[in-house]
Amino acid sequence: MAKGSDLLVAALENEGVDRIYGIPGEENLDFVESLRASKIELVLTRHEQAASFMAATQGRLTGHPGVCLSTLGPGALNFTTGAAYAHLGAMPMLIITGQKAIKSARQARFQIVDIVAAMRPLTKMTRQIVSAASIPALVRDAFRVASEERPGPVHLELPEDIAVEEADVRLVPPHRVDPPIAAPMSVERAAEMIAKAACPIIMVGAAGNRPRLVEPLSDFVRRLQIPFFNTQMGKGAVTGGSNLYLGTAALSEHDYIHSAIKRADLVIAIGHDTVEKPPFLMGGITGGPKVIHIGYESAHVEQVFYPDAELIGDIGASVTALADRLAGRVSADPNMLTLRKRILERIGERGDCAAFPLVPQRIVRDVRSAMPEDGIVCLDNGMYKIWFARGYRTYVANTLLLDNALATMGAGLPSAIAAKVLYPHRRVMAVCGDGGFMMNSQELETAVRLGLDLVVLIIEDSAFGMIRWKQAVDGFADFGMGFGNPDFELYAKAYGAQGHRIEATDALLPTLEMAFKAGGVHLITVPVDYSENTRVLIDELGSMPENIASP
């Protein structure tokens, strides 16, 4: 016989869980005691939202569900943003929340909120555990549902009386589940479309950016030598410094990359998930390139995405089968490779700009210089995300983490903490705007307490810069977007971290290097000149000709 909380912890160990992020409460003290006697590490955070971002990031990087814990009511409700973050971003995660006893009501309705109902639209599965004997089966099913395509969050609620209830039941062993493979007829149809195309290009989307797909996708590009680009969340799915990389579609239209898309007669869309903002706008029934959708699931037909053919099944197996059939039958359009050179030159412009405050292009260049190929940059959400998506080259998969699905602020620092916990010997940097950083800045204490070597770069404009930019683009007056900041150097010191402020353009890169070499948690504030948002993203790109002129 074992009590429910012991069974739950044993079932988590059975699934390979090695850590849980979160904040316990009165209603899960039995679970915490069971956890204390286990091999699972409890990573105590300062806010539940941050814990859910950490768990989601662990799921994103490993492909195995990260786990987070909270109490009932207010603590559980703080998980809703993280649940949506994982749900839209397809990150496997298990959320565990506490609840009052369900067989008695000694505290009446105190703190009781229907969390199962609140989580229903935000998760793939949400269940209240009503019997200790059901725990092993529920946990096994939760991990299956969270991991299978499309991955995402699941939620289990453990009432305190079920946590102490005893049961005699065995654990359910995990088993391998291989996704279905596309029909041979579909593979042949897609192969013929690609073979007949005069100028095909590959687009890698969010669902193509799974840890298990790195090798098959990279091999597919190498074997066929077809130029490729990616969506924001598809960035880094193909490893290596490929000379076929065209760029990132950080905008929906009128960016340099769209010159390549317009030139193409076929887009091979691998893992495009329409939860992202459109990487390109399809040109109508009679115009624009044809599109083949390769995915685990059928394409969601949208006003801006309606593929001409689909190849549904395991993406890795699908692209391998295509490469086998197309070897020697496809070659890159030499004009596309010439255009690639121009695109990358344009994107790299002003990376060496000496102006102060720093332009975004210079910040991106210096961060790239400070990070080794396997270093991980975790972006929060703000205007700088577009600049990093466009200009930051990746050479190893999953080394630039950004969110272009929920696109929530406040996730950058927690994500970086999770990445550093997972990969303690790799350089990890959080890049945050001053607005997003302050939404979860309390997690500096978590990073310091865990003894992490972590660099946090704050891009400071004293405003919600992306919304201010959109406000100006739409012709509205500048109103309601500015704020004051603390002295970030003193703020870092108060948490036991090191604080630095960049006072000259050529000081950024040396300061980043110094911080990584010194170890510990470093908060570096760099002022930004966001006039480039209008100069490049509106004036220059808005008037860009269909084909980029020679430089």
XYZ file of C-alpha atoms in Angstrom:
551
model
C 0.000 0.000 0.000
C 1.161 3.529 -0.763
C -0.446 6.905 -0.284
C -1.499 8.950 -3.299
C 1.327 11.491 -3.110
C 3.921 8.707 -3.002
C 2.283 7.068 -6.000
C 2.331 10.341 -7.939
C 6.020 10.947 -7.259
C 6.866 7.324 -8.109
C 4.908 7.622 -11.355
C 6.822 10.800 -12.244
C 10.138 9.049 -11.569
C 8.879 6.203 -13.733
C 8.518 8.738 -16.572
C 12.092 9.973 -16.140
C 11.247 13.276 -14.414
C 14.340 14.710 -12.753
C 13.106 18.131 -11.621
C 9.916 20.060 -10.919
C 9.658 23.861 -11.052
C 7.204 25.678 -8.852
C 5.857 26.967 -5.559
C 4.152 24.537 -3.170
C 1.227 25.422 -0.969
C -0.654 24.060 1.999
C -2.735 21.738 -0.176
C 0.259 19.843 -1.611
C 2.440 19.449 1.472
C 2.033 15.671 1.325
C 3.273 15.743 -2.250
C 6.246 17.906 -1.214
C 7.120 15.430 1.540
C 6.975 12.575 -0.968
C 9.170 14.639 -3.281
C 11.709 15.200 -0.499
C 12.272 11.461 -0.235
C 12.677 11.043 -4.009
C 15.437 11.697 -6.543
C 13.461 14.533 -8.146
C 14.813 18.053 -7.613
C 12.392 20.790 -6.567
C 13.388 24.083 -8.216
C 11.645 26.688 -6.083
C 10.733 29.790 -8.099
C 9.413 33.198 -7.046
C 6.273 33.140 -9.184
C 4.198 30.338 -10.660
C 4.146 31.927 -14.103
C 7.932 31.765 -14.232
C 7.832 28.109 -13.154
C 5.515 27.276 -16.044
C 7.795 29.059 -18.528
C 10.715 27.022 -17.176
C 8.842 23.724 -17.485
C 7.686 24.567 -21.003
C 11.237 25.451 -22.042
C 12.549 22.162 -20.668
C 9.912 20.380 -22.742
C 10.832 22.422 -25.800
C 14.537 21.662 -25.533
C 14.280 17.972 -24.652
C 11.039 16.817 -26.261
C 10.090 15.321 -22.871
C 7.441 17.073 -20.736
C 8.745 19.541 -18.187
C 6.828 19.588 -14.908
C 5.613 22.486 -12.767
C 3.798 22.597 -9.433
C 1.498 25.025 -7.643
C -1.097 25.104 -4.954
C -4.808 25.686 -5.589
C -6.697 28.863 -6.522
C -4.388 31.875 -6.975
C -1.251 29.777 -7.466
C -2.916 27.545 -10.035
C -4.392 30.515 -11.909
C -0.889 31.950 -12.246
C -0.164 28.973 -14.524
C -2.687 30.025 -17.174
C -0.279 32.185 -19.185
C 2.359 29.451 -19.105
C -0.228 26.882 -20.153
C -1.207 29.024 -23.138
C 2.487 29.594 -23.918
C 3.074 25.838 -24.104
C -0.243 25.146 -25.844
C 0.281 27.589 -28.706
C 4.020 26.907 -28.840
C 3.586 23.097 -28.868
C 5.835 22.516 -25.850
C 5.203 19.320 -23.827
C 4.525 20.102 -20.172
C 2.759 18.615 -17.137
C 1.071 21.032 -14.736
C 0.322 19.703 -11.247
C -1.915 21.745 -8.949
C -3.294 21.167 -5.469
C -6.887 21.366 -4.297
C -8.923 21.192 -1.102
C -10.296 17.836 -0.039
C -13.111 16.644 -2.308
C -14.692 14.204 0.161
C -15.230 16.822 2.872
C -15.507 20.600 3.028
C -14.023 21.673 6.356
C -13.017 25.073 4.903
C -16.160 25.487 2.806
C -15.391 27.351 -0.437
C -12.224 29.109 0.779
C -9.782 29.614 -2.153
C -11.634 27.099 -4.300
C -11.673 27.849 -8.039
C -12.600 25.311 -10.708
C -9.062 24.977 -12.083
C -9.933 21.953 -14.219
C -12.497 24.061 -16.075
C -10.105 27.027 -16.277
C -7.413 24.815 -17.842
C -9.690 23.106 -20.362
C -9.209 25.574 -23.254
C -5.491 25.985 -22.442
C -4.352 22.360 -22.322
C -4.568 19.121 -24.283
C -5.986 17.318 -21.239
C -7.073 18.372 -17.763
C -8.176 15.965 -15.013
C -8.899 15.994 -11.316
C -7.491 12.902 -9.596
C -10.405 11.390 -7.654
C -8.802 8.110 -6.622
C -5.268 7.220 -5.551
C -5.579 3.941 -7.433
C -5.985 5.837 -10.727
C -2.732 7.802 -10.395
C -0.328 5.510 -12.313
C -2.646 5.251 -15.325
C -3.438 8.974 -15.311
C 0.229 9.952 -15.192
C 1.149 7.554 -18.017
C -1.699 8.938 -20.142
C -0.759 12.528 -19.297
C 2.803 12.028 -20.543
C 1.541 10.291 -23.684
C -0.875 13.099 -24.500
C 1.660 15.850 -23.717
C 4.332 14.268 -25.938
C 2.421 13.120 -28.986
C 1.963 15.475 -31.907
C 0.947 18.200 -31.565
C 2.816 18.415 -28.171
C 1.502 20.662 -25.438
C 0.528 21.042 -21.784
C -1.581 18.673 -19.716
C -2.932 19.297 -16.227
C -3.534 17.065 -13.204
C -5.172 18.322 -10.004
C -4.360 16.415 -6.788
C -6.811 17.103 -3.927
C -5.253 16.881 -0.471
C -7.420 13.979 0.693
C -6.501 11.934 -2.402
C -2.841 12.697 -1.664
C -3.134 10.803 1.644
C -5.468 8.075 0.397
C -3.783 4.679 0.211
C -3.928 2.252 -2.683
C -2.250 -0.959 -3.764
C -1.530 -0.468 -7.444
C 1.383 -0.943 -9.841
C 3.030 1.692 -11.992
C 2.367 1.654 -15.738
C 5.619 1.283 -17.700
C 6.195 3.780 -20.533
C 6.309 2.362 -24.029
C 7.528 3.711 -27.330
C 4.927 5.151 -29.681
C 6.050 5.771 -33.262
C 3.999 8.314 -35.230
C 2.253 7.151 -38.422
C 4.192 7.277 -41.688
C 2.877 9.051 -44.774
C 1.299 6.929 -47.509
C 3.707 5.976 -50.350
C 1.309 7.505 -52.903
C 1.522 10.864 -51.109
C 5.312 10.675 -51.068
C 5.395 9.970 -54.805
C 3.018 12.837 -55.553
C 5.111 15.302 -53.534
C 8.346 14.019 -55.077
C 6.998 14.569 -58.600
C 5.924 18.133 -57.771
C 9.388 18.903 -56.417
C 11.170 17.264 -59.356
C 9.138 19.297 -61.847
C 9.615 22.627 -60.059
C 12.027 25.040 -61.703
C 12.764 26.973 -58.520
C 11.732 25.149 -55.329
C 12.558 26.438 -51.855
C 12.099 24.883 -48.421
C 10.394 26.584 -45.479
C 10.853 25.111 -41.997
C 8.131 26.033 -39.514
C 7.524 25.540 -35.811
C 6.494 21.866 -36.039
C 9.700 21.137 -37.943
C 11.719 22.406 -34.988
C 11.597 19.342 -32.759
C 14.742 17.897 -31.141
C 14.248 14.527 -32.882
C 14.065 16.146 -36.340
C 17.451 17.881 -36.351
C 19.293 15.135 -38.198
C 16.651 14.134 -40.796
C 15.920 17.759 -41.721
C 19.573 18.715 -41.915
C 20.243 15.617 -44.034
C 17.292 16.476 -46.316
C 18.741 19.929 -47.060
C 22.261 18.599 -47.561
C 21.173 15.838 -49.940
C 18.819 17.877 -52.123
C 20.725 21.189 -52.042
C 17.480 23.180 -52.149
C 17.693 26.682 -50.597
C 15.675 27.055 -47.408
C 14.297 29.678 -45.073
C 12.436 29.390 -41.793
C 9.696 30.958 -39.761
C 10.667 32.554 -36.467
C 9.923 29.397 -34.468
C 11.490 27.221 -37.151
C 14.786 29.044 -36.719
C 17.680 26.726 -35.962
C 15.911 23.516 -36.976
C 18.588 22.828 -39.613
C 22.003 22.555 -38.024
C 25.265 23.759 -39.527
C 26.274 26.954 -41.340
C 24.548 25.954 -44.560
C 25.290 27.934 -47.718
C 21.665 27.283 -48.687
C 20.140 29.329 -45.859
C 18.108 32.243 -47.244
C 17.008 33.876 -44.008
C 14.155 34.093 -41.527
C 10.674 35.308 -42.392
C 10.335 37.580 -39.363
C 7.683 39.680 -41.137
C 4.707 38.540 -43.203
C 5.624 40.526 -46.315
C 7.948 43.175 -47.778
C 11.114 41.814 -46.189
C 14.202 40.859 -48.203
C 13.365 37.156 -47.870
C 10.074 37.718 -49.695
C 12.006 38.441 -52.879
C 13.137 34.808 -52.777
C 9.621 33.559 -52.042
C 8.237 35.509 -55.016
C 10.904 34.053 -57.278
C 10.078 30.470 -56.230
C 7.495 28.356 -58.050
C 7.169 25.842 -55.185
C 7.425 26.208 -51.395
C 8.032 22.959 -49.500
C 6.527 23.917 -46.144
C 7.892 21.550 -43.500
C 6.032 21.731 -40.213
C 4.337 25.074 -40.772
C 1.976 25.772 -37.876
C -0.477 28.560 -38.588
C -0.403 29.553 -34.920
C 2.568 31.671 -36.017
C 2.081 34.964 -37.790
C 2.201 34.194 -41.536
C 5.754 33.970 -42.907
C 4.375 34.882 -46.326
C 0.976 35.678 -47.801
C -0.185 33.284 -50.482
C -0.872 35.195 -53.673
C -4.283 33.843 -54.565
C -5.535 30.895 -56.579
C -3.851 32.056 -59.805
C -0.699 33.658 -58.428
C 2.300 32.878 -56.283
C 4.179 29.634 -55.726
C 2.486 26.307 -55.157
C 2.817 24.910 -51.643
C 3.399 21.372 -50.364
C 2.600 20.966 -46.662
C 4.680 18.316 -44.868
C 3.482 17.774 -41.320
C 2.395 15.452 -38.569
C -1.131 16.783 -39.000
C -3.124 18.094 -41.921
C -2.685 21.775 -42.603
C -5.042 24.234 -41.011
C -6.417 26.029 -44.039
C -6.352 29.754 -43.472
C -7.010 32.804 -45.593
C -3.246 33.099 -46.093
C -2.303 29.384 -46.169
C -3.991 26.760 -48.345
C -1.506 24.175 -49.622
C -1.783 22.505 -53.028
C -0.650 19.112 -51.695
C -0.015 17.529 -48.300
C 2.303 14.838 -46.979
C 1.004 13.800 -43.558
C 2.887 11.580 -41.129
C 6.166 11.499 -39.254
C 8.136 14.456 -40.645
C 11.507 12.762 -40.259
C 10.395 9.694 -42.176
C 8.660 11.840 -44.808
C 11.666 14.002 -45.666
C 13.952 10.958 -45.702
C 11.617 9.180 -48.121
C 11.498 12.285 -50.323
C 15.292 12.599 -50.334
C 15.615 8.952 -51.368
C 13.292 9.515 -54.330
C 14.731 12.876 -55.374
C 18.483 12.285 -55.130
C 20.074 13.585 -58.310
C 16.788 14.955 -59.676
C 16.828 18.413 -58.058
C 19.334 21.260 -58.243
C 19.344 24.735 -56.789
C 18.462 27.654 -59.047
C 21.753 29.588 -59.420
C 19.814 32.858 -59.507
C 18.337 31.981 -56.094
C 21.802 31.487 -54.644
C 22.866 34.877 -56.028
C 19.776 36.411 -54.456
C 20.662 34.687 -51.180
C 23.968 36.535 -51.082
C 22.209 39.876 -51.531
C 19.603 39.060 -48.875
C 22.212 38.192 -46.246
C 24.283 41.269 -47.122
C 21.254 43.514 -46.653
C 20.316 41.872 -43.350
C 23.873 42.331 -42.072
C 23.999 46.031 -42.870
C 24.837 48.396 -39.984
C 26.041 45.540 -37.815
C 29.229 47.537 -37.341
C 27.452 50.858 -36.718
C 29.310 52.838 -34.043
C 26.348 55.045 -33.062
C 25.300 55.369 -29.428
C 22.726 54.396 -28.209
C 23.276 51.150 -30.093
C 21.208 50.256 -33.136
C 19.527 46.832 -32.966
C 21.745 45.424 -35.735
C 24.879 46.149 -33.663
C 23.378 44.507 -30.584
C 22.546 41.372 -32.590
C 26.057 41.258 -34.074
C 27.787 41.620 -30.704
C 25.589 38.995 -29.049
C 26.342 36.597 -31.895
C 30.067 37.292 -31.451
C 29.873 36.559 -27.721
C 28.028 33.262 -28.122
C 29.725 30.039 -29.237
C 27.898 27.913 -31.810
C 26.182 25.869 -29.083
C 25.387 28.883 -26.870
C 21.696 29.424 -26.172
C 19.986 32.824 -26.458
C 16.508 33.043 -24.914
C 14.489 35.993 -26.169
C 11.687 37.681 -24.326
C 9.125 39.504 -26.495
C 9.677 42.971 -27.844
C 10.828 44.855 -30.898
C 14.312 43.338 -30.688
C 12.803 39.889 -31.370
C 12.290 40.824 -35.020
C 15.894 41.984 -35.324
C 17.247 38.793 -33.743
C 14.964 36.636 -35.870
C 16.198 38.339 -39.036
C 19.868 38.805 -38.205
C 21.050 36.167 -35.704
C 22.585 33.170 -37.494
C 22.225 29.768 -35.819
C 24.598 26.860 -36.391
C 23.322 24.373 -33.797
C 19.661 23.476 -33.379
C 17.641 25.089 -30.581
C 20.156 27.819 -29.806
C 17.850 30.808 -30.372
C 14.635 30.375 -28.410
C 11.847 32.781 -29.229
C 8.074 32.697 -29.020
C 6.075 33.693 -32.072
C 2.884 31.903 -31.034
C 1.496 33.354 -27.791
C 4.302 35.942 -27.982
C 3.987 36.725 -24.296
C 6.276 39.029 -22.399
C 8.067 37.857 -19.276
C 9.296 34.472 -20.539
C 12.897 35.361 -21.443
C 14.574 35.148 -18.033
C 12.711 32.013 -16.842
C 13.445 30.277 -20.151
C 17.137 31.076 -19.813
C 17.179 29.699 -16.265
C 15.677 26.415 -17.488
C 18.140 26.232 -20.383
C 21.094 26.785 -18.037
C 19.813 24.178 -15.572
C 19.601 21.696 -18.455
C 22.944 22.640 -20.025
C 25.205 23.931 -17.236
C 28.363 23.842 -19.382
C 27.003 25.919 -22.273
C 26.789 29.704 -22.443
C 23.216 30.884 -21.928
C 21.942 34.439 -22.305
C 18.518 35.962 -21.728
C 17.742 38.944 -23.963
C 14.893 41.030 -22.588
C 13.362 44.415 -23.109
C 13.103 46.545 -20.006
C 9.316 46.044 -20.043
C 9.388 42.259 -20.343
C 12.270 41.845 -17.896
C 10.387 43.593 -15.086
C 7.441 41.206 -15.487
C 9.467 38.326 -14.024
C 12.618 40.037 -12.778
C 12.159 38.457 -9.354
C 13.588 35.256 -10.838
C 17.041 36.826 -10.592
C 16.954 35.551 -7.015
C 16.206 32.041 -8.311
C 19.180 32.176 -10.684
C 21.494 33.444 -7.931
C 20.252 30.849 -5.423
C 20.807 28.047 -7.930
C 24.380 29.251 -8.459
C 23.915 29.658 -12.214
C 26.354 31.314 -14.602
C 23.911 33.423 -16.556
C 24.005 36.662 -18.520
C 20.847 38.765 -18.787
C 20.949 41.521 -21.410
C 18.336 44.242 -20.935
C 17.616 46.316 -24.029
C 16.444 49.611 -22.607
C 14.168 52.124 -24.281
C 11.979 52.999 -21.242
C 8.842 52.057 -23.144
C 6.782 49.191 -24.473
C 8.690 49.662 -27.694
C 6.918 47.302 -30.075
C 3.485 48.741 -29.239
C 4.862 52.284 -29.466
C 6.195 51.424 -32.938
C 2.844 50.011 -34.047
C 1.120 53.050 -32.553
C 3.271 55.290 -34.757
C 2.778 53.080 -37.838
C -0.999 53.324 -37.411
C -0.800 57.095 -37.186
C -1.745 57.446 -33.533
C -0.207 59.907 -31.095
C 2.590 58.685 -28.827
C 0.616 57.998 -25.652
C 0.601 55.569 -22.748
C 3.734 53.562 -23.581
C 6.542 55.166 -21.561
C 7.694 54.235 -18.064
C 10.593 54.663 -15.658
C 13.109 51.978 -14.772
C 15.023 51.214 -11.601
C 18.775 51.578 -11.559
C 19.427 48.113 -12.979
C 22.982 47.995 -11.616
C 21.696 48.481 -8.068
C 18.732 46.213 -8.790
C 21.103 43.377 -9.720
C 23.252 44.011 -6.641
C 20.177 43.791 -4.406
C 19.645 40.211 -5.609
C 23.310 39.265 -5.223
C 24.015 39.533 -8.957
C 26.454 41.794 -10.823
C 25.107 44.828 -12.670
C 26.669 46.657 -15.618
C 25.563 49.541 -17.810
C 26.887 50.057 -21.332
C 28.039 53.655 -21.800
C 29.768 53.308 -25.199
C 29.063 51.237 -28.292
C 32.359 49.366 -28.272
C 31.858 48.366 -24.618
C 29.062 45.841 -25.206
C 31.024 42.899 -26.558
C 33.882 43.146 -24.014
C 31.324 43.383 -21.198
C 29.505 40.275 -22.426
C 32.792 38.381 -22.612
C 33.833 39.553 -19.161
C 30.509 38.471 -17.659
C 30.665 34.963 -19.124
C 34.270 34.469 -18.029
C 33.648 35.790 -14.511
C 30.733 33.452 -13.861
C 27.683 34.104 -11.711
C 24.605 36.101 -12.687
C 25.247 39.325 -14.608
C 22.666 41.937 -15.576
C 23.840 44.115 -18.473
C 21.793 47.118 -19.569
C 22.263 48.504 -23.073
C 20.364 51.542 -24.403
C 18.901 51.068 -27.886
C 18.149 53.422 -30.766
C 14.858 52.185 -32.142
C 14.673 54.742 -34.951
C 15.913 51.836 -37.091
C 12.448 50.297 -36.732
C 11.011 53.028 -38.921
C 14.030 53.539 -41.179
C 14.365 49.877 -42.143
C 11.134 48.046 -41.367
C 8.815 50.747 -42.677
C 10.624 53.104 -45.042
C 13.181 50.793 -46.652
C 11.233 47.525 -46.706
C 7.943 49.210 -47.505
C 9.398 50.641 -50.718
C 11.501 47.593 -51.569
C 11.239 46.483 -55.198
C 10.065 42.967 -55.953
C 13.650 41.836 -56.521
C 16.489 43.192 -54.438
C 18.781 45.354 -56.533
C 22.466 44.532 -56.636
C 24.342 46.248 -53.813
